[in-house]
C-alpha cells in the first residue's frame, strides 16, 4: 500500500541562513586578525615634529679643537690616527695631550662587537690623565 504524502517538493538549501553564517565568520576573522601584531613589533606612529634649522655656522677660529680619536677593534686593539698602538703608547699620548690641553675632547670609535671591558679600560686611561670630555662615536 502506497501512502500519499502530498506534492513531491524538491528540497531547497536555505541560502539566507548560509549567507548569514559566512558573513559572521568573515567578521570574526577580520576582527581577530586586526588586533594581532608580529611578535616583538609595535606599530610605529609618526611624531608630529619638525626639526629646527640653524642659520649659524661655526667659525673655524672659534670652533673647538678636533677631538683625539681612539679606535678600539673587536679584539681589543687600540688605534690612534689609524695606526695600531700599545696600551703604554696610548697612555703616554694621553698624558702629553692632558698636559698640553686638559679640555681637549676625546672620541672613542669602538667596534660593535668590542668587549665592554676594553672600552672601559680606555675610559679609565682618559679619566686617570684628567681628560673628561670623552664621547663615543656611533652610526
mmCIF file of C-alpha atoms in Angstrom:
data_model
loop_
_atom_site.group_PDB
_atom_site.id
_atom_site.type_symbol
_atom_site.label_atom_id
_atom_site.label_comp_id
_atom_site.label_asym_id
_atom_site.label_seq_id
_atom_site.Cartn_x
_atom_site.Cartn_y
_atom_site.Cartn_z
ATOM 1 C CA UNK A 1 0.000 0.000 0.000
ATOM 2 C CA UNK A 2 1.250 3.341 -1.014
ATOM 3 C CA UNK A 3 0.950 6.351 1.279
ATOM 4 C CA UNK A 4 0.395 9.674 -0.385
ATOM 5 C CA UNK A 5 2.373 12.440 1.343
ATOM 6 C CA UNK A 6 1.201 15.204 -0.858
ATOM 7 C CA UNK A 7 3.067 17.055 -3.573
ATOM 8 C CA UNK A 8 6.599 15.976 -4.122
ATOM 9 C CA UNK A 9 8.654 19.119 -3.474
ATOM 10 C CA UNK A 10 12.339 19.284 -4.201
ATOM 11 C CA UNK A 11 14.411 20.057 -1.112
ATOM 12 C CA UNK A 12 15.934 23.581 -1.047
ATOM 13 C CA UNK A 13 19.078 24.842 0.564
ATOM 14 C CA UNK A 14 18.355 27.852 2.769
ATOM 15 C CA UNK A 15 20.659 30.442 1.245
ATOM 16 C CA UNK A 16 19.703 33.159 3.690
ATOM 17 C CA UNK A 17 20.991 31.178 6.674
ATOM 18 C CA UNK A 18 24.140 30.173 4.771
ATOM 19 C CA UNK A 19 24.929 33.780 3.817
ATOM 20 C CA UNK A 20 24.449 34.878 7.431
ATOM 21 C CA UNK A 21 26.903 32.236 8.626
ATOM 22 C CA UNK A 22 29.505 33.244 6.016
ATOM 23 C CA UNK A 23 29.241 36.930 6.965
ATOM 24 C CA UNK A 24 29.517 36.050 10.637
ATOM 25 C CA UNK A 25 32.717 34.050 10.013
ATOM 26 C CA UNK A 26 34.110 36.816 7.817
ATOM 27 C CA UNK A 27 33.516 39.443 10.518
ATOM 28 C CA UNK A 28 35.023 37.172 13.172
ATOM 29 C CA UNK A 29 38.277 36.679 11.246
ATOM 30 C CA UNK A 30 38.517 40.362 10.309
ATOM 31 C CA UNK A 31 38.234 41.422 13.951
ATOM 32 C CA UNK A 32 40.517 38.662 15.238
ATOM 33 C CA UNK A 33 43.360 39.439 12.825
ATOM 34 C CA UNK A 34 43.199 43.222 13.144
ATOM 35 C CA UNK A 35 44.406 43.067 16.772
ATOM 36 C CA UNK A 36 47.336 40.754 16.143
ATOM 37 C CA UNK A 37 50.811 42.282 15.656
ATOM 38 C CA UNK A 38 54.012 40.431 14.772
ATOM 39 C CA UNK A 39 55.981 39.279 17.800
ATOM 40 C CA UNK A 40 58.130 41.991 19.334
ATOM 41 C CA UNK A 41 56.975 44.727 16.994
ATOM 42 C CA UNK A 42 54.717 47.583 17.875
ATOM 43 C CA UNK A 43 53.071 49.756 15.299
ATOM 44 C CA UNK A 44 55.126 52.868 14.774
ATOM 45 C CA UNK A 45 53.467 56.220 14.621
ATOM 46 C CA UNK A 46 54.992 59.271 13.053
ATOM 47 C CA UNK A 47 55.657 62.011 15.533
ATOM 48 C CA UNK A 48 54.400 65.416 14.507
ATOM 49 C CA UNK A 49 57.803 67.043 14.926
ATOM 50 C CA UNK A 50 59.522 69.372 12.507
ATOM 51 C CA UNK A 51 63.172 69.727 13.370
ATOM 52 C CA UNK A 52 64.518 73.271 13.583
ATOM 53 C CA UNK A 53 67.125 74.612 11.215
ATOM 54 C CA UNK A 54 70.111 76.702 12.133
ATOM 55 C CA UNK A 55 71.255 79.840 10.371
ATOM 56 C CA UNK A 56 74.542 79.985 12.269
ATOM 57 C CA UNK A 57 77.700 78.109 11.398
ATOM 58 C CA UNK A 58 80.818 77.843 13.498
ATOM 59 C CA UNK A 59 83.857 79.868 12.606
ATOM 60 C CA UNK A 60 86.949 77.672 12.398
ATOM 61 C CA UNK A 61 88.879 80.102 14.572
ATOM 62 C CA UNK A 62 86.370 79.833 17.426
ATOM 63 C CA UNK A 63 85.445 76.170 16.958
ATOM 64 C CA UNK A 64 86.639 73.594 19.452
ATOM 65 C CA UNK A 65 89.796 71.658 18.732
ATOM 66 C CA UNK A 66 89.477 68.469 16.745
ATOM 67 C CA UNK A 67 88.974 65.514 19.061
ATOM 68 C CA UNK A 68 91.649 62.949 19.703
ATOM 69 C CA UNK A 69 90.228 59.805 18.066
ATOM 70 C CA UNK A 70 90.951 56.480 19.759
ATOM 71 C CA UNK A 71 89.865 53.361 17.873
ATOM 72 C CA UNK A 72 89.153 50.031 19.551
ATOM 73 C CA UNK A 73 88.726 46.991 17.313
ATOM 74 C CA UNK A 74 86.785 43.797 18.035
ATOM 75 C CA UNK A 75 89.845 42.099 19.521
ATOM 76 C CA UNK A 76 90.666 44.999 21.853
ATOM 77 C CA UNK A 77 93.415 46.516 19.689
ATOM 78 C CA UNK A 78 93.972 50.260 20.120
ATOM 79 C CA UNK A 79 94.431 52.723 17.247
ATOM 80 C CA UNK A 80 95.439 56.377 17.054
ATOM 81 C CA UNK A 81 95.176 58.028 13.626
ATOM 82 C CA UNK A 82 94.524 54.589 12.079
ATOM 83 C CA UNK A 83 97.836 53.254 13.410
ATOM 84 C CA UNK A 84 97.865 50.441 15.964
ATOM 85 C CA UNK A 85 99.438 51.410 19.289
ATOM 86 C CA UNK A 86 100.096 49.604 22.539
ATOM 87 C CA UNK A 87 98.376 50.403 25.807
ATOM 88 C CA UNK A 88 101.558 52.037 27.118
ATOM 89 C CA UNK A 89 101.910 54.208 23.990
ATOM 90 C CA UNK A 90 98.257 55.284 24.344
ATOM 91 C CA UNK A 91 98.837 56.120 27.998
ATOM 92 C CA UNK A 92 101.893 58.229 27.136
ATOM 93 C CA UNK A 93 99.986 60.043 24.376
ATOM 94 C CA UNK A 94 97.060 60.790 26.700
ATOM 95 C CA UNK A 95 99.495 62.110 29.320
ATOM 96 C CA UNK A 96 101.069 64.501 26.769
ATOM 97 C CA UNK A 97 97.666 65.669 25.483
ATOM 98 C CA UNK A 98 96.367 66.263 29.008
ATOM 99 C CA UNK A 99 99.449 68.301 29.885
ATOM 100 C CA UNK A 100 99.074 70.385 26.745
ATOM 101 C CA UNK A 101 95.272 70.886 26.861
ATOM 102 C CA UNK A 102 93.197 69.256 29.631
ATOM 103 C CA UNK A 103 89.961 70.339 27.922
ATOM 104 C CA UNK A 104 90.769 68.567 24.631
ATOM 105 C CA UNK A 105 87.884 66.368 23.545
ATOM 106 C CA UNK A 106 88.455 62.645 23.097
ATOM 107 C CA UNK A 107 86.306 60.458 20.825
ATOM 108 C CA UNK A 108 86.258 56.685 21.138
ATOM 109 C CA UNK A 109 85.402 54.734 17.989
ATOM 110 C CA UNK A 110 84.594 51.221 19.166
ATOM 111 C CA UNK A 111 83.657 48.244 17.046
ATOM 112 C CA UNK A 112 80.148 46.970 17.723
ATOM 113 C CA UNK A 113 81.476 43.620 18.909
ATOM 114 C CA UNK A 114 84.184 45.075 21.165
ATOM 115 C CA UNK A 115 84.142 43.819 24.717
ATOM 116 C CA UNK A 116 82.729 46.368 27.128
ATOM 117 C CA UNK A 117 85.814 45.958 29.329
ATOM 118 C CA UNK A 118 88.091 47.218 26.515
ATOM 119 C CA UNK A 119 86.057 50.432 26.204
ATOM 120 C CA UNK A 120 86.050 50.863 29.994
ATOM 121 C CA UNK A 121 89.844 50.485 30.017
ATOM 122 C CA UNK A 122 90.225 53.355 27.517
ATOM 123 C CA UNK A 123 87.769 55.464 29.552
ATOM 124 C CA UNK A 124 89.794 54.809 32.713
ATOM 125 C CA UNK A 125 93.003 55.882 30.975
ATOM 126 C CA UNK A 126 91.362 59.134 29.888
ATOM 127 C CA UNK A 127 89.964 59.777 33.356
ATOM 128 C CA UNK A 128 93.297 58.969 35.010
ATOM 129 C CA UNK A 129 95.012 61.618 32.891
ATOM 130 C CA UNK A 130 92.291 64.222 33.524
ATOM 131 C CA UNK A 131 90.663 64.181 30.079
ATOM 132 C CA UNK A 132 86.963 64.452 30.891
ATOM 133 C CA UNK A 133 85.453 65.488 27.552
ATOM 134 C CA UNK A 134 85.005 61.965 26.218
ATOM 135 C CA UNK A 135 82.409 60.927 23.662
ATOM 136 C CA UNK A 136 81.517 57.717 21.836
ATOM 137 C CA UNK A 137 81.141 57.635 18.060
ATOM 138 C CA UNK A 138 78.127 55.800 16.657
ATOM 139 C CA UNK A 139 76.436 55.481 13.283
#
